[in-house]
PDB file of C-alpha atoms in Angstrom:
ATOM      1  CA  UNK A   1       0.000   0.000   0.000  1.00 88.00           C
ATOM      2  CA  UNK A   2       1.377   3.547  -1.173  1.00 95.00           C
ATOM      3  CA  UNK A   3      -0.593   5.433   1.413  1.00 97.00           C
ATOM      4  CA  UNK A   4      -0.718   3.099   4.377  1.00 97.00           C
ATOM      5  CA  UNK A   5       0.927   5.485   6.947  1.00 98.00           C
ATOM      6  CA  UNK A   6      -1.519   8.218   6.110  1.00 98.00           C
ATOM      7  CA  UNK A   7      -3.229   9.159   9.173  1.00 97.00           C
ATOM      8  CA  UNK A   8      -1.537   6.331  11.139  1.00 96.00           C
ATOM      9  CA  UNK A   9      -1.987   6.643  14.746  1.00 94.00           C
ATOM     10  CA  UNK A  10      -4.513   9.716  14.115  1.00 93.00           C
ATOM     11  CA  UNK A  11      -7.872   8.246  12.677  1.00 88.00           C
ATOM     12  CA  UNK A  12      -6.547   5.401  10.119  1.00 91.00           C
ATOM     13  CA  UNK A  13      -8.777   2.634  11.592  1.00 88.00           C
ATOM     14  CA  UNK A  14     -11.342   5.151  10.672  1.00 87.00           C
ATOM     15  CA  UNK A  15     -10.669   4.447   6.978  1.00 93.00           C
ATOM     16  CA  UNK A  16     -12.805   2.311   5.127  1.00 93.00           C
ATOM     17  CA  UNK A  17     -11.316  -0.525   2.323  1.00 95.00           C
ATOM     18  CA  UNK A  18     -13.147   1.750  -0.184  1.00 96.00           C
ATOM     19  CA  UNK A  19     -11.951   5.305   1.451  1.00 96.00           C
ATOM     20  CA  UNK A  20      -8.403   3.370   1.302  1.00 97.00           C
ATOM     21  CA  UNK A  21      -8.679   2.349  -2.176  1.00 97.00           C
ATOM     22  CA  UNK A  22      -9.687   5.876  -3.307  1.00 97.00           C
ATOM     23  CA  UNK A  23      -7.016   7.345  -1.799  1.00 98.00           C
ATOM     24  CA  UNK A  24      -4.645   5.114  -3.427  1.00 98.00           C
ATOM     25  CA  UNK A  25      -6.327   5.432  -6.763  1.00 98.00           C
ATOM     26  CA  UNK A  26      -5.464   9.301  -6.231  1.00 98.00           C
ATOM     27  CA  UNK A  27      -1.727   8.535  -6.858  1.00 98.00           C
ATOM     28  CA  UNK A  28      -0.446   8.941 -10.368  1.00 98.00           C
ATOM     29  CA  UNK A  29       2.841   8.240  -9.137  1.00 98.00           C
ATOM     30  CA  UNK A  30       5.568   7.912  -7.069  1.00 98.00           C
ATOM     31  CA  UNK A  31       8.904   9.591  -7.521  1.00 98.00           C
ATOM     32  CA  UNK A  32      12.278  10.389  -5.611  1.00 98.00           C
ATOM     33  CA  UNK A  33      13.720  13.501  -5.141  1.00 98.00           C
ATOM     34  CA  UNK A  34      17.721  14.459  -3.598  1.00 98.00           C
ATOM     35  CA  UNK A  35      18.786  15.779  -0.454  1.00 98.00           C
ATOM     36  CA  UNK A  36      18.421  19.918   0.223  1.00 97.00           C
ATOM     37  CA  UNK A  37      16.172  19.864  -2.926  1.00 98.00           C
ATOM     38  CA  UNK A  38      13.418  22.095  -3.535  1.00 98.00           C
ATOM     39  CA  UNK A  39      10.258  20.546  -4.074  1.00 97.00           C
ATOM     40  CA  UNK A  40       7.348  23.573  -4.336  1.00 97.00           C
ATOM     41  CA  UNK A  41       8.236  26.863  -4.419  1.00 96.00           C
ATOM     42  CA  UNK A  42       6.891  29.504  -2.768  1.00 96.00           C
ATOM     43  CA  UNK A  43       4.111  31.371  -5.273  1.00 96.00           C
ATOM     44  CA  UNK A  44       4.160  29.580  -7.935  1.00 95.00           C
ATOM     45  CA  UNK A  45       0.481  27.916  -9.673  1.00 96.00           C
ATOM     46  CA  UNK A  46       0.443  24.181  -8.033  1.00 97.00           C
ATOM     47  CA  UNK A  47      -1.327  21.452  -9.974  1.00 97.00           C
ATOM     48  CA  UNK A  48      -0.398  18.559  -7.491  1.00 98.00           C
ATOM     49  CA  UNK A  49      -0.398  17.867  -4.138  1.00 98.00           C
ATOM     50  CA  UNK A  50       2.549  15.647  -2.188  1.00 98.00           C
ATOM     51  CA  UNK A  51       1.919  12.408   0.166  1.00 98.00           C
ATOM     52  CA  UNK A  52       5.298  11.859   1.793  1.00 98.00           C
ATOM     53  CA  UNK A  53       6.310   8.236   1.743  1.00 98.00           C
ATOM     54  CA  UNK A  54      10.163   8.073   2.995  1.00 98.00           C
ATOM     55  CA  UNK A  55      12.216  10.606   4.508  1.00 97.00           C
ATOM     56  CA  UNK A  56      11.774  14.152   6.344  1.00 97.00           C
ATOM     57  CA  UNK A  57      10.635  17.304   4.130  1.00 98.00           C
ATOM     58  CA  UNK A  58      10.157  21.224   5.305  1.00 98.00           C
ATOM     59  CA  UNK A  59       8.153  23.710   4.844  1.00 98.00           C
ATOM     60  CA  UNK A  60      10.448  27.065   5.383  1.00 98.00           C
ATOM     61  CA  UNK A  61      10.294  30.753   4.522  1.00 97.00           C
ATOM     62  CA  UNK A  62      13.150  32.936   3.741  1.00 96.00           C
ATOM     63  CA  UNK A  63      13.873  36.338   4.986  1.00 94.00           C
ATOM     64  CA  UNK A  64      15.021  38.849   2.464  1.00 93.00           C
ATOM     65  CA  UNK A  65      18.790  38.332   3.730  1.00 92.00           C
ATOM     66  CA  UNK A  66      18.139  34.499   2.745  1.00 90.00           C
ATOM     67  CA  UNK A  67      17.998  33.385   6.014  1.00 94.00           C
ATOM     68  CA  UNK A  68      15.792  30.425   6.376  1.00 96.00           C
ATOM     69  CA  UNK A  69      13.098  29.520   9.114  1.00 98.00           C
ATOM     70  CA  UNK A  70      11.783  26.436   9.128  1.00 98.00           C
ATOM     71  CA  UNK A  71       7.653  26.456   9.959  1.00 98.00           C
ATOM     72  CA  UNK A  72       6.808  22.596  10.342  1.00 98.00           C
ATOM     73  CA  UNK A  73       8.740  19.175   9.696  1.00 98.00           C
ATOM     74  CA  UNK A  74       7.423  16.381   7.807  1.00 98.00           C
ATOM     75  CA  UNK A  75       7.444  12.743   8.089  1.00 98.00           C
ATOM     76  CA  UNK A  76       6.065   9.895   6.204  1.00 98.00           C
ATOM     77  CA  UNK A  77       2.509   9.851   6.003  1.00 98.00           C
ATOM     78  CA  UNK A  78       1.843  13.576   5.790  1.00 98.00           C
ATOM     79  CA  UNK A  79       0.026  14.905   2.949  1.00 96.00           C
ATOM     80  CA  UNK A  80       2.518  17.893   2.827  1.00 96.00           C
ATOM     81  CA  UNK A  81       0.933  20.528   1.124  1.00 95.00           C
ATOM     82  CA  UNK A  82      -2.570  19.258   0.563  1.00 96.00           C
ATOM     83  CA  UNK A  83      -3.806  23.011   1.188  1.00 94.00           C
ATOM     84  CA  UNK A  84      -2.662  23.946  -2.249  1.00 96.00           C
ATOM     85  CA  UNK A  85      -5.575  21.975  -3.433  1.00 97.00           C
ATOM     86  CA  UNK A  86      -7.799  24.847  -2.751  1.00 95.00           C
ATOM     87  CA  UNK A  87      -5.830  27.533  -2.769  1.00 95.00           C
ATOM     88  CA  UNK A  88      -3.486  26.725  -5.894  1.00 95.00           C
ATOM     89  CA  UNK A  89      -0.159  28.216  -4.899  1.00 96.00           C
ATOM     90  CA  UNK A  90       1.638  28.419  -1.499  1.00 96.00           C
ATOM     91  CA  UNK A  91       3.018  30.862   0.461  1.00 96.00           C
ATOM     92  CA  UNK A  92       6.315  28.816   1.810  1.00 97.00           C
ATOM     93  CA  UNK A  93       8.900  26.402   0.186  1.00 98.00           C
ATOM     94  CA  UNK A  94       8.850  23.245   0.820  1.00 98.00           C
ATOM     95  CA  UNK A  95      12.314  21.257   0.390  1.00 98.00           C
ATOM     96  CA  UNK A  96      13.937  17.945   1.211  1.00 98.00           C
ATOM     97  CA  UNK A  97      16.470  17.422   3.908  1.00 97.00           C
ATOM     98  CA  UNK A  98      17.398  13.679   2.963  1.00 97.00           C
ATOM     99  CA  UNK A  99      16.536  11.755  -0.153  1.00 98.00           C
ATOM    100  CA  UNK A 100      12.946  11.100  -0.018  1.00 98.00           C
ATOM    101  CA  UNK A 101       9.962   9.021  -1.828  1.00 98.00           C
ATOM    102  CA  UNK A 102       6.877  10.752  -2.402  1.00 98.00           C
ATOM    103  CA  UNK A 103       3.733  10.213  -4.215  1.00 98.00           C
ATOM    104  CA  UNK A 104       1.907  12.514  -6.663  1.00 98.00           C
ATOM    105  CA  UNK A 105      -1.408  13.292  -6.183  1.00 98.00           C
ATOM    106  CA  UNK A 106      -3.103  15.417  -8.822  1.00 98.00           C
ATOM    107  CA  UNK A 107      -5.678  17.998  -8.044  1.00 98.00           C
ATOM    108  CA  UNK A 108      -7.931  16.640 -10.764  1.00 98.00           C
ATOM    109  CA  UNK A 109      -8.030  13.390  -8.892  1.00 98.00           C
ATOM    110  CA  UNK A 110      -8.514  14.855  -5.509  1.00 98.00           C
ATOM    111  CA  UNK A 111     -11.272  16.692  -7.205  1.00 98.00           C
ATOM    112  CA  UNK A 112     -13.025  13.549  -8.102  1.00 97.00           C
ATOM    113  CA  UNK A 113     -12.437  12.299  -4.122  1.00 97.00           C
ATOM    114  CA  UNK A 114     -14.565  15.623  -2.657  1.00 96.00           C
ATOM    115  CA  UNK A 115     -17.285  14.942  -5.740  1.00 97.00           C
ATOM    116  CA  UNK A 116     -17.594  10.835  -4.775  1.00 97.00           C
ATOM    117  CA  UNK A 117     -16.561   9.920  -1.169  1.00 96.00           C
ATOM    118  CA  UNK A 118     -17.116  12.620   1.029  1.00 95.00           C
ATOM    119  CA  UNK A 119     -16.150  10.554   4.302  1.00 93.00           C
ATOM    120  CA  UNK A 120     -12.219  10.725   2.694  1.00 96.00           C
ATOM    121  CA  UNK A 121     -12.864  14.356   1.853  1.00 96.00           C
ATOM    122  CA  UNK A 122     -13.577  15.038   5.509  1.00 95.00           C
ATOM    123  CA  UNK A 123     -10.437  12.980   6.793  1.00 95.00           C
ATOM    124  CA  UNK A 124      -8.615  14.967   4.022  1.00 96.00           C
ATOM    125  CA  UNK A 125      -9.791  17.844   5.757  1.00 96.00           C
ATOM    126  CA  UNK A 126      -9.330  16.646   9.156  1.00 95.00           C
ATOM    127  CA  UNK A 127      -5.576  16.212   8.164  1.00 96.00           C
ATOM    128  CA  UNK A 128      -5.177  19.739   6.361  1.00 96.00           C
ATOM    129  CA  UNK A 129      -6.767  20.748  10.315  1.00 96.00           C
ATOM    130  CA  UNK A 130      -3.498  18.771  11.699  1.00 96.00           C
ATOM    131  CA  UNK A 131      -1.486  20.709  10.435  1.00 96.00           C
ATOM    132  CA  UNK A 132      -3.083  24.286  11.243  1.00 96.00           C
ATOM    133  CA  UNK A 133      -3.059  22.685  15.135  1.00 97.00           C
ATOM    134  CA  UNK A 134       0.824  22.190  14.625  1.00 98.00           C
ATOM    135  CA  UNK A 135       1.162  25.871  13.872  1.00 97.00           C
ATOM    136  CA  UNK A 136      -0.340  26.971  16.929  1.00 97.00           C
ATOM    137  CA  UNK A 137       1.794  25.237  18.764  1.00 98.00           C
ATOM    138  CA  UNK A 138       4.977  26.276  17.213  1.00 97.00           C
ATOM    139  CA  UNK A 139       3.467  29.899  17.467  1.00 97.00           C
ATOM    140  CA  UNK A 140       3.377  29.238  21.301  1.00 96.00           C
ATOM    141  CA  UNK A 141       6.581  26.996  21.421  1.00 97.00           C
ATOM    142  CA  UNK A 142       8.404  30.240  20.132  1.00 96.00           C
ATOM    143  CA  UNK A 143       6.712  32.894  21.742  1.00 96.00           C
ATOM    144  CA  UNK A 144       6.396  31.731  25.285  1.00 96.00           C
ATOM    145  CA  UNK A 145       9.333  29.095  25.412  1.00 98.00           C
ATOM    146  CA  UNK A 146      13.320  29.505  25.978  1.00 98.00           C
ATOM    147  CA  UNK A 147      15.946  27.987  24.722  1.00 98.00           C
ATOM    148  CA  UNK A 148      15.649  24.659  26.150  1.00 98.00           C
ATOM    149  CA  UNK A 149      11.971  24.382  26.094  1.00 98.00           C
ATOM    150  CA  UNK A 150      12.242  24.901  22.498  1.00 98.00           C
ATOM    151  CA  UNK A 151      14.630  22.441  21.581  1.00 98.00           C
ATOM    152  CA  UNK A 152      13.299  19.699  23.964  1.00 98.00           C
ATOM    153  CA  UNK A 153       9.424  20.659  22.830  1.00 98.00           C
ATOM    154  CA  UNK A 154      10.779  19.833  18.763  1.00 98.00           C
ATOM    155  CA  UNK A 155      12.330  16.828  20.396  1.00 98.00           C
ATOM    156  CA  UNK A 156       8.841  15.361  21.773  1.00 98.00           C
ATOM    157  CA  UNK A 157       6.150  16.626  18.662  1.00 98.00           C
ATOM    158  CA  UNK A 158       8.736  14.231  16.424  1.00 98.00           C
ATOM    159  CA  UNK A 159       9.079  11.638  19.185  1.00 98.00           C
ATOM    160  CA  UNK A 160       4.876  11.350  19.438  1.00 98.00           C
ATOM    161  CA  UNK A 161       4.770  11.486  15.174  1.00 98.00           C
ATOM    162  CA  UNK A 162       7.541   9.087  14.427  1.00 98.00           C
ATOM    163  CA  UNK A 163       5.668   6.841  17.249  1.00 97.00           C
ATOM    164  CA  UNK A 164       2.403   7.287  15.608  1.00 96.00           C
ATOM    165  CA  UNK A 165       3.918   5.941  12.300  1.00 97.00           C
ATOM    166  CA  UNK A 166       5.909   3.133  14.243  1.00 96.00           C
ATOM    167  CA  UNK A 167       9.254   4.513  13.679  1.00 97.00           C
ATOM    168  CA  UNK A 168      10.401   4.834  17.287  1.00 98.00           C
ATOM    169  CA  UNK A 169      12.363   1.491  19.108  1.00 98.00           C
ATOM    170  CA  UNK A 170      13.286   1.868  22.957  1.00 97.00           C
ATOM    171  CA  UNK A 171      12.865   5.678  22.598  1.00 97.00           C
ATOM    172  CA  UNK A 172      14.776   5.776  19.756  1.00 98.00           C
ATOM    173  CA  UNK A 173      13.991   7.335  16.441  1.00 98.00           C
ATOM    174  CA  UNK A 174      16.042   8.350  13.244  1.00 97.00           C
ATOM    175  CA  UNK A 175      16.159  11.993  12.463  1.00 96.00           C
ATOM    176  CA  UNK A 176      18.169  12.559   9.667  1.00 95.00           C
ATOM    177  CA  UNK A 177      18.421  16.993  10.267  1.00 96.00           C
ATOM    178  CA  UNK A 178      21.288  18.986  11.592  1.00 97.00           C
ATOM    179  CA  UNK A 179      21.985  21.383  14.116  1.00 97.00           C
ATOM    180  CA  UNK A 180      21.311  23.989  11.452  1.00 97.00           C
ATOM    181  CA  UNK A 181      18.001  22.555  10.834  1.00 98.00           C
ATOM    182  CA  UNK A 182      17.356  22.157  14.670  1.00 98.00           C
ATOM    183  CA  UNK A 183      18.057  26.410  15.120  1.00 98.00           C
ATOM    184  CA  UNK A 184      15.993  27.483  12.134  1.00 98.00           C
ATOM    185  CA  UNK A 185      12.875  25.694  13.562  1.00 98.00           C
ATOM    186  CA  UNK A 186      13.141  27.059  17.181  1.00 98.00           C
ATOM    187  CA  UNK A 187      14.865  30.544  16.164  1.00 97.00           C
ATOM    188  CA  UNK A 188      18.083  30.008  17.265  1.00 97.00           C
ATOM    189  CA  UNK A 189      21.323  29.898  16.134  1.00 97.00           C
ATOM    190  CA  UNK A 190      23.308  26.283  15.596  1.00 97.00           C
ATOM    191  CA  UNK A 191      25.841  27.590  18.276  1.00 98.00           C
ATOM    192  CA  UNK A 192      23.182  27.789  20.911  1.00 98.00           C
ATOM    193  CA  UNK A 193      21.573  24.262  20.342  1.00 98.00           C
ATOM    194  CA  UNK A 194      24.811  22.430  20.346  1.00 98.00           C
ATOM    195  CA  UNK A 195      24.881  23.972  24.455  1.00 98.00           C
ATOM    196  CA  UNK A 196      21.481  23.013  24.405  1.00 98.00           C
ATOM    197  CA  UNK A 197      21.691  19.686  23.358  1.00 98.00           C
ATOM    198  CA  UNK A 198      24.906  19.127  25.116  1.00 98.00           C
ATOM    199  CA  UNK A 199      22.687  20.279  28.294  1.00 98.00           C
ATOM    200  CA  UNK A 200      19.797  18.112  27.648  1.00 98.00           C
ATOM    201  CA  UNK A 201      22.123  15.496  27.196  1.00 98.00           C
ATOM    202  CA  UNK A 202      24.177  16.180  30.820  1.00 98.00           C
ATOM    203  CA  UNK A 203      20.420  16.001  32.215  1.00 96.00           C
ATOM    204  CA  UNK A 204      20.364  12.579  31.313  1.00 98.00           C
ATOM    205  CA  UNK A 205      16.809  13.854  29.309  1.00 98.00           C
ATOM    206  CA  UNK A 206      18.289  13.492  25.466  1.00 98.00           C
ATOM    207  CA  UNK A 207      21.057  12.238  23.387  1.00 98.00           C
ATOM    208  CA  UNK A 208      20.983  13.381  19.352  1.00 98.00           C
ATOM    209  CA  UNK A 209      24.029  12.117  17.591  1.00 96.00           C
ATOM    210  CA  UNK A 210      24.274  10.543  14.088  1.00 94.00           C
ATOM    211  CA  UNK A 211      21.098  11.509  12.792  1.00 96.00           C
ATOM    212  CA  UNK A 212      19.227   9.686  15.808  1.00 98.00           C
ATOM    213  CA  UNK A 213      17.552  10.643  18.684  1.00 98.00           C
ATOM    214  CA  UNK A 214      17.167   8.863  22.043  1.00 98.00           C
ATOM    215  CA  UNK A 215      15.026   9.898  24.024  1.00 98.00           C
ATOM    216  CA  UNK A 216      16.174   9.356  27.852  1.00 98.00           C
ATOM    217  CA  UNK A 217      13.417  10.660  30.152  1.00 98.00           C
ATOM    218  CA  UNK A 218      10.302  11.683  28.242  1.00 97.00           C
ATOM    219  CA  UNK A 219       8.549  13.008  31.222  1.00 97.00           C
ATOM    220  CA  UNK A 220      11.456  15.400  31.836  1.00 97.00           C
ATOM    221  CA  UNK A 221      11.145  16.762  28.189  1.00 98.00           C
ATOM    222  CA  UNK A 222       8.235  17.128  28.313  1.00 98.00           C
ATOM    223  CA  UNK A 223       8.168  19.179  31.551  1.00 97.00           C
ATOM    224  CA  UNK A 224      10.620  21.188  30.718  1.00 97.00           C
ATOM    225  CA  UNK A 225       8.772  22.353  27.462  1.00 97.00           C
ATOM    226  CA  UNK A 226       5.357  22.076  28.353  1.00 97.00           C
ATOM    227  CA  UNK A 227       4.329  19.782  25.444  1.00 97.00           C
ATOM    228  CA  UNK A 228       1.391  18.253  26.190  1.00 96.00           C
ATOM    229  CA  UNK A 229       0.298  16.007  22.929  1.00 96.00           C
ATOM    230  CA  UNK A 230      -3.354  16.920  22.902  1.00 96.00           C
ATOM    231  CA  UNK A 231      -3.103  19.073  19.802  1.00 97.00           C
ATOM    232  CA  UNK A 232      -1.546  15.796  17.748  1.00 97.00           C
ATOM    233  CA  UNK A 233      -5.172  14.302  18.079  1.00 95.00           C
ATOM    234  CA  UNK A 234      -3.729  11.159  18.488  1.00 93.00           C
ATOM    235  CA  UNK A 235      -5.885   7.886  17.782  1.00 81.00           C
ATOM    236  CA  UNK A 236      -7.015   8.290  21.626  1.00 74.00           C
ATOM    237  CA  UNK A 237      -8.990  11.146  20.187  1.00 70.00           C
ATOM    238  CA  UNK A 238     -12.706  10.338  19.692  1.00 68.00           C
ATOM    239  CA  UNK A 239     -13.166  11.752  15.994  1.00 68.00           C
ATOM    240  CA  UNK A 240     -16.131  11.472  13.893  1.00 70.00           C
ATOM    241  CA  UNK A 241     -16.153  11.001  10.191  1.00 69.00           C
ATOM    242  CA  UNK A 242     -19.524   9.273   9.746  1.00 65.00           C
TER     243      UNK A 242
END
């Protein structure tokens, strides 16, 4: 199945064999794309939308100096910019940071989806709501939060969604993004999260090395940056689709 971690541990036992079938009838195709590469850019008319299948994406804005700021991560099973389906052009990049797989999902085809199965459209919807949720979140996580509450907060959204897809063993998950990548999501600079990090780690709390987080004491992460995974709606969540 192309689309099997869509909605994974957020509503996928919601999905009926026929919603699942439509949903794979809405790729035309799967392709690969290089690390750092851009996939949509910002403004211009979008015809497609993108199902991630392997590897992490961004979305990101640039200033007009050219520095970047990263405004959500993405992981496999995220329809990443299913909002241009509507609105036909975005206002953000979105880019790789490792080679990834992704499948192509035309607009004329999600067209036909809203027209003929209206429970997918509304767990379409329900995902394009996700990601607004995330938003707020990172709105708060950077307005309210220091340094280490940042970091550590970044740390447990992408501990709960790799877990949600099954990509997390004894607290351990691969995350393939660099200190760079780290700073420009919690607006910082790469100096300051290698002391954070290096702190977290001295707390016994986190160890990132290699591309992989371990996550040593969750509960302490999580205190320390207030995440509370409501706003993930995972599977816990009582949502309707009937």
């Amino acid at each position: 199945m192309i689309t099997d971690l869509f909605l994974r541990g957020r509503g996928r036992e919601k999905m009926s064999a026929v919603d699942v079938q439509a949903l794979e009838d809405s790729v035309e195709d799967v392709r690969t794309l290089g690390p750092r590469q851009l996939l949509v850019e910002r403004g211009r008319d979008v015809q497609n939308s993108t199902i991630l299948l392997e590897g992490p994406m961004c979305r990101y804005m640039d200033d007009r100096e050219g520095h970047r700021q990263i405004v959500a991560f993405h992981v496999p099973g995220d329809f990443v910019d299913l909002h241009g389906f509507t609105m036909k052009r975005l206002d953000h990049d979105i880019g790789t940071l490792t080679p990834v797989r992704y499948g192509v999902v035309p607009h004329a085809r999600l067209t036909t989806v809203t027209e003929s199965w209206p429970r997918l459209t509304r767990l379409l919807w329900f995902s394009t709501l996700l990601d607004a949720a995330m938003h707020r979140e990172w709105i708060f996580r950077l307005g309210r939060l220091g340094a280490e509450g940042r970091v550590a907060h970044l740390f447990c959204e992408l501990h709960t969604r790799m877990a949600m897809i099954d990509r997390v063993t004894d607290g351990s998950f691969t995350l393939p993004v660099t200190q760079v990548d780290i700073a420009e999501a919690c607006g910082l600079t790469s100096v300051h999260v290698n002391r954070v990090l290096r702190s977290l780690r001295e707390r016994h709390a986190l160890a990132f090395k290699g591309g992989v987080a371990r996550i040593l004491d969750l509960r302490a992460l999580e205190a320390l940056s207030e995440f509370d995974p409501l706003y993930l709606y995972g599977s816990h969540f009582e949502m309707s689709v009937a």
